[in-house]
CSV table of C-alpha atoms in Angstrom, one decimal:
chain,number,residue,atom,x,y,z
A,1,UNK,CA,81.6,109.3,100.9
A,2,UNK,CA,85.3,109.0,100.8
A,3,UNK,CA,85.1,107.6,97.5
A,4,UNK,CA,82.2,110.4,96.2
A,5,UNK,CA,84.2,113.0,97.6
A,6,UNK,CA,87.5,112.0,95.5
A,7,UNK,CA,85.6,111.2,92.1
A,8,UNK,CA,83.5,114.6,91.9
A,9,UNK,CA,86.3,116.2,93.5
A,10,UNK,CA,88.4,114.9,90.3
A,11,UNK,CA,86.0,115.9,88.2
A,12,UNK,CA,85.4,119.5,89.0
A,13,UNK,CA,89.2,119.9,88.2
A,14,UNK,CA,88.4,119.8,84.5
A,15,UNK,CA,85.4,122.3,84.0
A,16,UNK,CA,87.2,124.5,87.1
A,17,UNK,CA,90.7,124.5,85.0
A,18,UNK,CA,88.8,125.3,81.6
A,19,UNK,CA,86.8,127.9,83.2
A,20,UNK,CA,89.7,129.7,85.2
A,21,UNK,CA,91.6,129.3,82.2
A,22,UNK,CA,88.7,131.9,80.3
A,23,UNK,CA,87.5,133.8,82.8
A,24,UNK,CA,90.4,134.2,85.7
A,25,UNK,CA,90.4,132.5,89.2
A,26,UNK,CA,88.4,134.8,90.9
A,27,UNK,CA,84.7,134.5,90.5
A,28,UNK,CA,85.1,130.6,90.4
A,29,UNK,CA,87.4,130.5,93.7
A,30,UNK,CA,84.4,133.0,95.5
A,31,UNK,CA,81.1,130.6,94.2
A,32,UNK,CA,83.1,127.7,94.3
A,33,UNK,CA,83.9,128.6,97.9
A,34,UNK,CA,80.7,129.0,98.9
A,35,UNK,CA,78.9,125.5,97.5
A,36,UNK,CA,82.1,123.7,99.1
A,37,UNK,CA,81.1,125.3,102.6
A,38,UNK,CA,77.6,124.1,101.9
A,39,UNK,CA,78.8,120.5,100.9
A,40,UNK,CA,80.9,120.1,104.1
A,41,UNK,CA,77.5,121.5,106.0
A,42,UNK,CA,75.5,118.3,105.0
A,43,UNK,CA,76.8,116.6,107.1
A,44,UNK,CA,75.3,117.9,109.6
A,45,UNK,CA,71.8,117.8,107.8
A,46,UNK,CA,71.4,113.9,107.9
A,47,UNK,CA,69.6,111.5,108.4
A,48,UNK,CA,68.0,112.1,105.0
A,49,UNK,CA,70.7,110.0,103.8
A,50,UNK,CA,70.1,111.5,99.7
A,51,UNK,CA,70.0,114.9,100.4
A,52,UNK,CA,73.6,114.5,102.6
A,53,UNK,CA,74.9,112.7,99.6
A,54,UNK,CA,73.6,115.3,96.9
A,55,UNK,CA,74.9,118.3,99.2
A,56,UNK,CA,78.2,116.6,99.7
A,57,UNK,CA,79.2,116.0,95.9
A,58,UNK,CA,78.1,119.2,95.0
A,59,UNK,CA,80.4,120.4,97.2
A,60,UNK,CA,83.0,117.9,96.8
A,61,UNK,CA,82.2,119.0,92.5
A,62,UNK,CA,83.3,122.3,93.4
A,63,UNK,CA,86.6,122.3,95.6
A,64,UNK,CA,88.0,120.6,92.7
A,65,UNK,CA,87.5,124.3,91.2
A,66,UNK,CA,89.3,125.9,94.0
A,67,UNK,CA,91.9,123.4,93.8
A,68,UNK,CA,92.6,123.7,90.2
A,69,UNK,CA,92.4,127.5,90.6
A,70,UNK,CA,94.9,127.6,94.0
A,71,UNK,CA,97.6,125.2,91.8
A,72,UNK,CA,97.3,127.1,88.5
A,73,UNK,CA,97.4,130.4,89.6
A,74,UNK,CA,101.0,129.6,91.7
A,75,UNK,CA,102.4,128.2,88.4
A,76,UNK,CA,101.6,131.2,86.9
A,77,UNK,CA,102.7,134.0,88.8
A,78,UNK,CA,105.9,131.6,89.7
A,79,UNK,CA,107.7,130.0,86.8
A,80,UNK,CA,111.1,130.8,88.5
A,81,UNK,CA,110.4,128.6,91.3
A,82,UNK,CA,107.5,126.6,90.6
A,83,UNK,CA,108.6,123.6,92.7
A,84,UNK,CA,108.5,125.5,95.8
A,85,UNK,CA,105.5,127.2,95.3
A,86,UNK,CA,103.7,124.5,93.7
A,87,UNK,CA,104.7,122.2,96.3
A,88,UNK,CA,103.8,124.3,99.3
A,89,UNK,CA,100.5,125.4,97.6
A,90,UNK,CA,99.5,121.5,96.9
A,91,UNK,CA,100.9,120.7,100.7
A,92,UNK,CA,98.1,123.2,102.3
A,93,UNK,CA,95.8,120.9,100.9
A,94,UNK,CA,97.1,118.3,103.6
A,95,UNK,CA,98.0,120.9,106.2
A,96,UNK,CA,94.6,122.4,106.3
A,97,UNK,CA,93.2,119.2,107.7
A,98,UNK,CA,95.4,119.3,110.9
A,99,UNK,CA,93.2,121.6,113.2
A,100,UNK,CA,90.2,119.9,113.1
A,101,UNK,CA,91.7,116.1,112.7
A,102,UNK,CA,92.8,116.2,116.7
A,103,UNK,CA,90.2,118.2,117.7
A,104,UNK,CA,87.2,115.6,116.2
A,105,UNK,CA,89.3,112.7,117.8
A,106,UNK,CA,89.1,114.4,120.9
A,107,UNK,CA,85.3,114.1,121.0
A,108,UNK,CA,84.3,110.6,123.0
A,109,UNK,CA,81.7,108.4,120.7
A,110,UNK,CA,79.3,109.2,123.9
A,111,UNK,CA,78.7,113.1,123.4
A,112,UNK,CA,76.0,114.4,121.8
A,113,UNK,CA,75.7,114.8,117.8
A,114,UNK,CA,76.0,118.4,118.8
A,115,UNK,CA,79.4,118.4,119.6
A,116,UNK,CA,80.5,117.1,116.7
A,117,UNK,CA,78.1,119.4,114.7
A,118,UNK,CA,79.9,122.4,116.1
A,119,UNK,CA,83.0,121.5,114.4
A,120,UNK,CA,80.8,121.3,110.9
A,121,UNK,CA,79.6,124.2,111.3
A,122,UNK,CA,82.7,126.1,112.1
A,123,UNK,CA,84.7,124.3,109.1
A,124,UNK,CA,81.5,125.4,106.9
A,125,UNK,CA,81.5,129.0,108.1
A,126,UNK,CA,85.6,129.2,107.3
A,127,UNK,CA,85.7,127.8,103.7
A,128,UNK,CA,82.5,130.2,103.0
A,129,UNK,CA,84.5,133.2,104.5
A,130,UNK,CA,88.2,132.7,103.4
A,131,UNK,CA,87.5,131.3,99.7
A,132,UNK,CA,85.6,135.2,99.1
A,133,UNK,CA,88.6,136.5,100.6
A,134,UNK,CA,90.9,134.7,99.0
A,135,UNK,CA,89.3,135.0,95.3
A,136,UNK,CA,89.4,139.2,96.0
A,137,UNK,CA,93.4,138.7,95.9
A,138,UNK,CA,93.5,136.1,93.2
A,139,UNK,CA,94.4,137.2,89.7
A,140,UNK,CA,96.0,135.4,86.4
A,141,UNK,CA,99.5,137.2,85.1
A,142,UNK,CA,99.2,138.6,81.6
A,143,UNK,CA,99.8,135.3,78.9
A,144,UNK,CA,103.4,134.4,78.6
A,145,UNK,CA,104.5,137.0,81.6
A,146,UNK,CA,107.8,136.0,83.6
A,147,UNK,CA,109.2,137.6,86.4
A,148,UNK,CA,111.2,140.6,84.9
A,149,UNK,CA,114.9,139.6,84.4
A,150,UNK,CA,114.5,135.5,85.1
A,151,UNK,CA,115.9,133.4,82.7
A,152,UNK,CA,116.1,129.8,84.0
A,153,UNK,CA,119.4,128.9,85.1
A,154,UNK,CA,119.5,125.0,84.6
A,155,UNK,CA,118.5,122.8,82.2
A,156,UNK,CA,116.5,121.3,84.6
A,157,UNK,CA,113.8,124.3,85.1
A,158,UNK,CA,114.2,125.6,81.0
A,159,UNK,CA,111.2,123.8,79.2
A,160,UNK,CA,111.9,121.3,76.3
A,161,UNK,CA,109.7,123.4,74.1
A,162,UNK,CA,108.3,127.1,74.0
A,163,UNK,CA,105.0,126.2,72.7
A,164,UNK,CA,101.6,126.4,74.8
A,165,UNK,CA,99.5,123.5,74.4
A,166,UNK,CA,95.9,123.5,74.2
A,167,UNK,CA,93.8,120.4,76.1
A,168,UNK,CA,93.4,118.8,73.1
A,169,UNK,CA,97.0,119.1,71.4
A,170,UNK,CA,98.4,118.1,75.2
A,171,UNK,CA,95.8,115.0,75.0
A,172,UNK,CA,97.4,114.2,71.6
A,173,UNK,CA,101.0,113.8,72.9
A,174,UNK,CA,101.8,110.3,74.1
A,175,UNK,CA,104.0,111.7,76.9
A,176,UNK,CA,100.1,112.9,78.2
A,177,UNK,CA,99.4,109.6,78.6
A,178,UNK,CA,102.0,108.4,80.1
A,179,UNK,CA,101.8,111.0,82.8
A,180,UNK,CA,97.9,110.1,83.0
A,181,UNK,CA,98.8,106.4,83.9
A,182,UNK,CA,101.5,106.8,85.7
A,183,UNK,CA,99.1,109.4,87.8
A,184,UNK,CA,96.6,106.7,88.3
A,185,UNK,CA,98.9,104.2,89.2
A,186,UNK,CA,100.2,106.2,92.2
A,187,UNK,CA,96.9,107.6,93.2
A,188,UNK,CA,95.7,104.5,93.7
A,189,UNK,CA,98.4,103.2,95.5
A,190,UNK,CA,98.6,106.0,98.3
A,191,UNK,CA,94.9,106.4,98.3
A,192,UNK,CA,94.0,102.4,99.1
A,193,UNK,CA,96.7,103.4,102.3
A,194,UNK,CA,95.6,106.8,103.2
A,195,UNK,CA,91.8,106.4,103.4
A,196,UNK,CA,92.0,103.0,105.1
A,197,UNK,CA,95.0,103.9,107.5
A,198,UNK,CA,93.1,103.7,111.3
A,199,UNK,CA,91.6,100.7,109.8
A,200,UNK,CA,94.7,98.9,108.6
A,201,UNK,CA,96.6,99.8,112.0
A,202,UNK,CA,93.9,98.1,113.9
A,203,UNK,CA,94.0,94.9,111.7
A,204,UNK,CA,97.1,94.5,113.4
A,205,UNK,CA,96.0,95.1,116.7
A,206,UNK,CA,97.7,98.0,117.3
A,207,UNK,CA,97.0,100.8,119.6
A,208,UNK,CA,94.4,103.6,119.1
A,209,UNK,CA,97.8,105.9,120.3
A,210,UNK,CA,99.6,103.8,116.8
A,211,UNK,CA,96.6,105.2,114.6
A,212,UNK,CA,96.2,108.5,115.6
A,213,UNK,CA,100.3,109.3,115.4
A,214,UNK,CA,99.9,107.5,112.0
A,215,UNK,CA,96.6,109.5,110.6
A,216,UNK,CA,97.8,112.9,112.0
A,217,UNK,CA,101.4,111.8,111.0
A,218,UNK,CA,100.6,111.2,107.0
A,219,UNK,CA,99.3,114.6,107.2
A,220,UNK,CA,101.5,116.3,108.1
A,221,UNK,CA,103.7,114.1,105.8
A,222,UNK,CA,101.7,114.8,103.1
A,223,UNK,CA,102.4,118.7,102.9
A,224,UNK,CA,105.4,118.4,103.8
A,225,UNK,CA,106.4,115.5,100.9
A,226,UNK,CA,104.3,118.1,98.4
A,227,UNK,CA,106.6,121.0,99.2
A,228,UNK,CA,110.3,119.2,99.8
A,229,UNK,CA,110.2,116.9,96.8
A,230,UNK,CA,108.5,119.7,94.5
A,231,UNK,CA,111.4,121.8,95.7
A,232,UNK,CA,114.3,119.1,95.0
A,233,UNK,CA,112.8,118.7,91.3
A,234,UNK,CA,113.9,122.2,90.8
A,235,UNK,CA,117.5,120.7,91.2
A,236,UNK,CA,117.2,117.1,90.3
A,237,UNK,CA,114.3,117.8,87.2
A,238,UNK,CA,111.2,117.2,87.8
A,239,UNK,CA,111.1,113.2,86.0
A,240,UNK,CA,114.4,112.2,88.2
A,241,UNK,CA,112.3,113.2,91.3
A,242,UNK,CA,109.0,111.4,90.2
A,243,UNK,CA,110.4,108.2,89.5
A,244,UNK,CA,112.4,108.3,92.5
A,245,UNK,CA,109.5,108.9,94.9
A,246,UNK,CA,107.0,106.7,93.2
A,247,UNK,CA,109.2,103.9,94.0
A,248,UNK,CA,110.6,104.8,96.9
A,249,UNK,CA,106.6,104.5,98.1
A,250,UNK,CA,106.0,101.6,97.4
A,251,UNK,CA,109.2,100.4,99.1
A,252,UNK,CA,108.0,101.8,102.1
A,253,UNK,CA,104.1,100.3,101.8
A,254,UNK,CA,106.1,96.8,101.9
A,255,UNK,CA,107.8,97.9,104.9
A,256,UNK,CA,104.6,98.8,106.6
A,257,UNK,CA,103.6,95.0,105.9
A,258,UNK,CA,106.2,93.8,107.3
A,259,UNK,CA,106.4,95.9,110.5
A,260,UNK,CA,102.2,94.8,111.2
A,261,UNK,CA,103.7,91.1,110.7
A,262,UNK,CA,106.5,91.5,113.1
A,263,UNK,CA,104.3,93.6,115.5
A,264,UNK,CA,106.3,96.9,115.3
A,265,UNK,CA,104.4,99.7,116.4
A,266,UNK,CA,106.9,102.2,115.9
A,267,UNK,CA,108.1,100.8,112.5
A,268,UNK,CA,104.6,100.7,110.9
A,269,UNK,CA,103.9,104.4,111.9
A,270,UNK,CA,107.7,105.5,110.9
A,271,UNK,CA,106.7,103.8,107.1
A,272,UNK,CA,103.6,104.7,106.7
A,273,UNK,CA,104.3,108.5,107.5
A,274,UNK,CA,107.4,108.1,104.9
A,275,UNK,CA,105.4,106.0,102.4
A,276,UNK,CA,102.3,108.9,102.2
A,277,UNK,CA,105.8,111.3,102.1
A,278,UNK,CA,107.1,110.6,99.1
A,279,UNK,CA,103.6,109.3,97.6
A,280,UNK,CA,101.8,113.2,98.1
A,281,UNK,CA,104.5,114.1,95.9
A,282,UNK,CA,102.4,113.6,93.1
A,283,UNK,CA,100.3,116.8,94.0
A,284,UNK,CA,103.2,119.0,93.6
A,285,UNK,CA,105.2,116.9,90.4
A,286,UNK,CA,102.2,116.6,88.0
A,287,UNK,CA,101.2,120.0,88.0
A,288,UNK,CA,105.2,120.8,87.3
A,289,UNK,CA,105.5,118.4,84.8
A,290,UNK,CA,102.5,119.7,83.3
A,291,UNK,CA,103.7,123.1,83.0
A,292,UNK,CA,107.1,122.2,82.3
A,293,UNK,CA,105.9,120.0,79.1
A,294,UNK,CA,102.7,122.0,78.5
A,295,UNK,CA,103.0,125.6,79.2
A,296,UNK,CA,101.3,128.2,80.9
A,297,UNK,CA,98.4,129.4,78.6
A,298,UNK,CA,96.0,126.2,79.1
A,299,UNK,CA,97.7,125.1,82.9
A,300,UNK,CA,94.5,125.0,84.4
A,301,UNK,CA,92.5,122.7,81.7
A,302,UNK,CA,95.8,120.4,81.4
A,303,UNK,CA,96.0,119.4,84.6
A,304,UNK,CA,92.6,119.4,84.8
A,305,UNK,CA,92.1,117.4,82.3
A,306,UNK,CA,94.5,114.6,84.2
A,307,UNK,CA,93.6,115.4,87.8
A,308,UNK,CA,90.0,114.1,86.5
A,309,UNK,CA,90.8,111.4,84.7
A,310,UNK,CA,93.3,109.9,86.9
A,311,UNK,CA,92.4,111.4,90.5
A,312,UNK,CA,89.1,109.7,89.9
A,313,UNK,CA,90.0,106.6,88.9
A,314,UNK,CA,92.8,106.3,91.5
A,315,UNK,CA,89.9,106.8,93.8
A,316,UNK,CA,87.8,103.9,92.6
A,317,UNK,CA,91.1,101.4,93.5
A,318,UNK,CA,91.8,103.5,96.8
A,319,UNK,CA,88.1,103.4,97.8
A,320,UNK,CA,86.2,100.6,96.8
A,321,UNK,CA,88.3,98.1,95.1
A,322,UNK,CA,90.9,98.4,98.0
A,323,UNK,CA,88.0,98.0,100.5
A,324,UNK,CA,86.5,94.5,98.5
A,325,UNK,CA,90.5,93.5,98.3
A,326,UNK,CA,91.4,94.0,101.9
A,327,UNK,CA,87.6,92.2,102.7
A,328,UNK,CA,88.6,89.3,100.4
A,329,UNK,CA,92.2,88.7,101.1
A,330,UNK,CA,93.1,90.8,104.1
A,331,UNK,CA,95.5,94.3,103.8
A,332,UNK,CA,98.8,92.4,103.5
A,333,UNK,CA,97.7,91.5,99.8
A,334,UNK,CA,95.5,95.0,99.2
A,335,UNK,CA,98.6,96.7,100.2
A,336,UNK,CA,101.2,94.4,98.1
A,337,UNK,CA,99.4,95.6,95.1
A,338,UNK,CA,99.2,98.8,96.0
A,339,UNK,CA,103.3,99.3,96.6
A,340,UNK,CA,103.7,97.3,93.1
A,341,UNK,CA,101.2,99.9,91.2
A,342,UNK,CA,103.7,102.8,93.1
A,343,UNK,CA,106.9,101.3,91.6
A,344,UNK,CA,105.4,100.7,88.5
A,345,UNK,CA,104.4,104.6,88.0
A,346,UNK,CA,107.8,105.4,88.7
A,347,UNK,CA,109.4,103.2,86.2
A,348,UNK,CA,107.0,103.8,83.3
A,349,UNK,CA,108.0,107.4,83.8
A,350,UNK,CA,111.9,106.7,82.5
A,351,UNK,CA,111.4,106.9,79.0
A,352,UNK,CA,109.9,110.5,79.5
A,353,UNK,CA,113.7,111.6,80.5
A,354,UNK,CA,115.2,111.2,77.2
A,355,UNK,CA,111.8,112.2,75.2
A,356,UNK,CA,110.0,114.9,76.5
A,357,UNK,CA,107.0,116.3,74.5
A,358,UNK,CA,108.6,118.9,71.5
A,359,UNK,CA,106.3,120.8,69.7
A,360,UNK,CA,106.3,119.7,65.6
A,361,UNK,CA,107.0,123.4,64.7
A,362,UNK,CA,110.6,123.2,67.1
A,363,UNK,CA,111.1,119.9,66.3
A,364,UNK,CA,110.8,120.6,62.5
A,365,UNK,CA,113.1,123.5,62.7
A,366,UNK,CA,115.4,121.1,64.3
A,367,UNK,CA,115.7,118.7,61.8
A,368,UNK,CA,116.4,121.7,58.9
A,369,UNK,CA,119.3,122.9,61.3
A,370,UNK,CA,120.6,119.3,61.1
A,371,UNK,CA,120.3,119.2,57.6
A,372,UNK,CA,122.1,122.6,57.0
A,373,UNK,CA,124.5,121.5,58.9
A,374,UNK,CA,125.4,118.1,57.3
A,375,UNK,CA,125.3,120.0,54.1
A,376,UNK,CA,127.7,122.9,55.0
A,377,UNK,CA,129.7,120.0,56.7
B,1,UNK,CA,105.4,142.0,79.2
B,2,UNK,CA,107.9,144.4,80.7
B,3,UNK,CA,105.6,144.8,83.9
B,4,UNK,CA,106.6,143.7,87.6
B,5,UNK,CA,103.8,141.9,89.7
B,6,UNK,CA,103.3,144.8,91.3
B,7,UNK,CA,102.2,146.7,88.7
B,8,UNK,CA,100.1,144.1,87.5
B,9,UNK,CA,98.1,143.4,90.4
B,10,UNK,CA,98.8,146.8,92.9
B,11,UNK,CA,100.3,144.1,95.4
B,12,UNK,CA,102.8,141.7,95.6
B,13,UNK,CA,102.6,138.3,93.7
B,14,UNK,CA,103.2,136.9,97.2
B,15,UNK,CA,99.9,138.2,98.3
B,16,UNK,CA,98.5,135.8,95.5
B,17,UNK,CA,100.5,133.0,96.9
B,18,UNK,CA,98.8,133.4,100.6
B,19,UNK,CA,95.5,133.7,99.1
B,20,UNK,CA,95.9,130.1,96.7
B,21,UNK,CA,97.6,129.0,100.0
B,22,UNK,CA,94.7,129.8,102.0
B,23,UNK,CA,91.8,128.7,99.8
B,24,UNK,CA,94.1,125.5,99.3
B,25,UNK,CA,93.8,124.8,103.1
B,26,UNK,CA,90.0,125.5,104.2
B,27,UNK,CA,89.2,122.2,101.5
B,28,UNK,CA,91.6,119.8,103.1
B,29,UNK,CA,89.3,118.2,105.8
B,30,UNK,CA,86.9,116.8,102.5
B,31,UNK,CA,90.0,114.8,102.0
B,32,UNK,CA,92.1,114.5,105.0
B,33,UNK,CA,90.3,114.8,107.9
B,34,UNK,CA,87.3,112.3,106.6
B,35,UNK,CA,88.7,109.1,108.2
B,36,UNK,CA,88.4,111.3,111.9
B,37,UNK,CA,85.0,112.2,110.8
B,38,UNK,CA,83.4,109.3,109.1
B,39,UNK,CA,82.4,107.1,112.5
B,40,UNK,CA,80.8,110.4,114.1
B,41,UNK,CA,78.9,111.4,110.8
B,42,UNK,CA,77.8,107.9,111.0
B,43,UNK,CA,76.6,107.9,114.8
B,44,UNK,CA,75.2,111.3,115.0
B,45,UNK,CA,72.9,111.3,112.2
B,46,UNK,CA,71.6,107.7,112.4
B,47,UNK,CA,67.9,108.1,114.0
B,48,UNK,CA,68.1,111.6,114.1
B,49,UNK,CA,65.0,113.4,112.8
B,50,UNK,CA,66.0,115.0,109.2
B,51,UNK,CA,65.4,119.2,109.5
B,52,UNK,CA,65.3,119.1,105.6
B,53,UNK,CA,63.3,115.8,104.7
């Protein structure tokens, strides 16, 4: 279900983005909202094992809308600080998980189904409630609006080009596809550690105390990784801090390897918790790279458009590849390939430094400036 | 495109913020609370008679 809920999840990004793109975030955030509350209902509907499974990707189909809407609309109202508000917008997504992750460990494997039930219902009643709250105050800028008086201030922030790409003239850009593999890359990677992570602490024969710091730690890690790294890329630019953090990742999913080898509780918890930090990154970077290259106009549908492509794939490595790996070899080699496809995001991501996406128009006028100026030289 | 935020929307931007903030949170346990979930959703609905079959 892991696995469903990342692939439909990934996929709702692209029809949500296209759709909030036309029509403004709020009637998709309010039905989205309610079809999400359903999907987490089912599973408290089971045992028919189909109709659980329908419910749920429904539902998992849909918060890809709110997502895409919740991302786009920050980078919208905030293109003078888009890595901050990017960043902590993408990190709620982690943060949101934390009072209900201690609570549901807290119920003993001997209560009844109802207690567990209890806490569906309650998460289903508060995504039905909030998302029609939330999608009354959610509205799109007017096209090309900026904060009144902002110019940006470093070269960092100013984008390499003025133009607003559409899907399709994004999708025809090879930087696109860069960013789309590089994407997949490093969702895979964090995803093959992140929805195996009690499992992979116990192959080492840790303690339950070791997998509960580590799952509640990488959530908390997660937002907080979103929102400090997309902030830094507002000094740093936002390719410096992607490469950096990709790689730094997969550093740290090696040291996690070699703490379980050397039976360091402590030091397995400490990497994995810095490994997921700088991985969630991702969730805050792409969308700012995205608008950075891409512009404004078509946000939603170009990082849609990526999210769906590369979420979903990353989510076929992180969930079932990674689970017939880590069956076939054990998790020291599942997680060896997962820290090389991390490092291997970050350094495909170099060339993008030194040729970022220019529109032909700018590029064109370019090239008659040089030419004037070789021939008044 | 002379406009503030607030004259766009009646409120502040930052009232947009808390709202993609909030609807942002409510989705995370899909993602991030399914690993504390998965082994009750298994045991509670295995042999449990279906109310929607």
């Amino acid at each position: 279900m892991f696995t469903t809920f990342i692939i439909f999840q990934s996929v709702g990004m692209l029809p949500g983005g296209m759709l909030r793109d036309k029509y403004g975030p709020r009637w998709t955030t309010a039905i989205a909202g309610l079809f999400s509350g359903v999907g987490i209902l089912s599973i408290a509907l089971g045992p028919s094992y189909p109709l659980v499974l329908v419910l749920w990707c429904v539902g998992s189909f849909f918060t890809g809308f709110i997502y895409n809407n919740a991302v786009t609309t920050g980078n919208k109202w905030f293109a003078d600080r888009r890595g901050v508000m990017t960043g902590l917008i993408a990190g709620a997504f982690s943060w949101g998980s934390l009072p209900f992750i201690f609570p549901i460990r807290a119920i003993p494997a001997s209560a009844p189904p109802e207690t567990f039930f209890t806490v569906v219902y309650i998460m289903a009643a508060i995504i039905g409630g909030v998302s029609i709250v939330a999608a009354l105050l959610m509205k799109d800028p007017p096209s090309g609006w900026k904060p009144m008086g902002w110019v940006p201030k470093t070269k960092a922030i100013a984008r390499p080009s003025e133009h607003n790409y559409t899907v399709s003239e994004a999708l025809k850009t090879g930087q696109m596809w860069v960013l789309i593999v590089s994407f997949i890359l490093v969702s895979s990677a964090g995803l093959a550690g992140m929805s195996n992570m009690v499992a992979y602490s116990n192959s080492f024969h840790f303690t339950a105390t070791a997998a509960t710091a580590a799952a509640g730690g990488i959530a908390l890690a997660n937002g907080f990784g979103k929102l400090t790294l997309g902030t830094l890329s507002q000094r740093l630019g936002v390719e410096n801090t992607m490469i950096l953090s990709y790689i730094v990742s997969g550093l740290f999913l090696f040291l996690t390897i070699y703490a379980g080898m050397n039976r360091s509780e402590w030091l397995f918890v400490c990497a994995a918790i810095l490994a997921i930090f700088f991985w969630a990154s991702l969730f805050s970077l792409f969308p700012i790279a995205i608008g950075h290259y891409f512009g404004a106009a078509a946000a939603g549908g170009n990082y849609g458009v990526l999210y769906a492509i590369a979420k979903g794939s990353g989510g076929l490595y992180g969930g079932i590849l990674s689970t017939m790996l880590i069956t076939q070899h054990g998790f020291p080699f599942a997680i060896t390939i997962a820290g090389v496809m991390a490092i291997v995001a970050g350094l495909i991501l170099i060339p993008l430094k030194y040729s970022p996406p220019i529109w032909k128009d700018d590029e064109a006028a370019a090239q008659l400036n040089a030419r004037a100026a070789v021939g008044r030289g | 495109m002379d406009q503030t935020d607030r004259e766009i929307l009646g409120y502040s931007r930052y009232v947009v913020l808390a709202a993609a903030f909030s609807a942002m949170f409510i989705i995370s346990p899909f993602e991030y609370a399914w690993s504390s979930m998965s082994g009750h959703t298994a045991r509670s609905t295995a042999g449990r008679p279906s109310r929607w079959r």
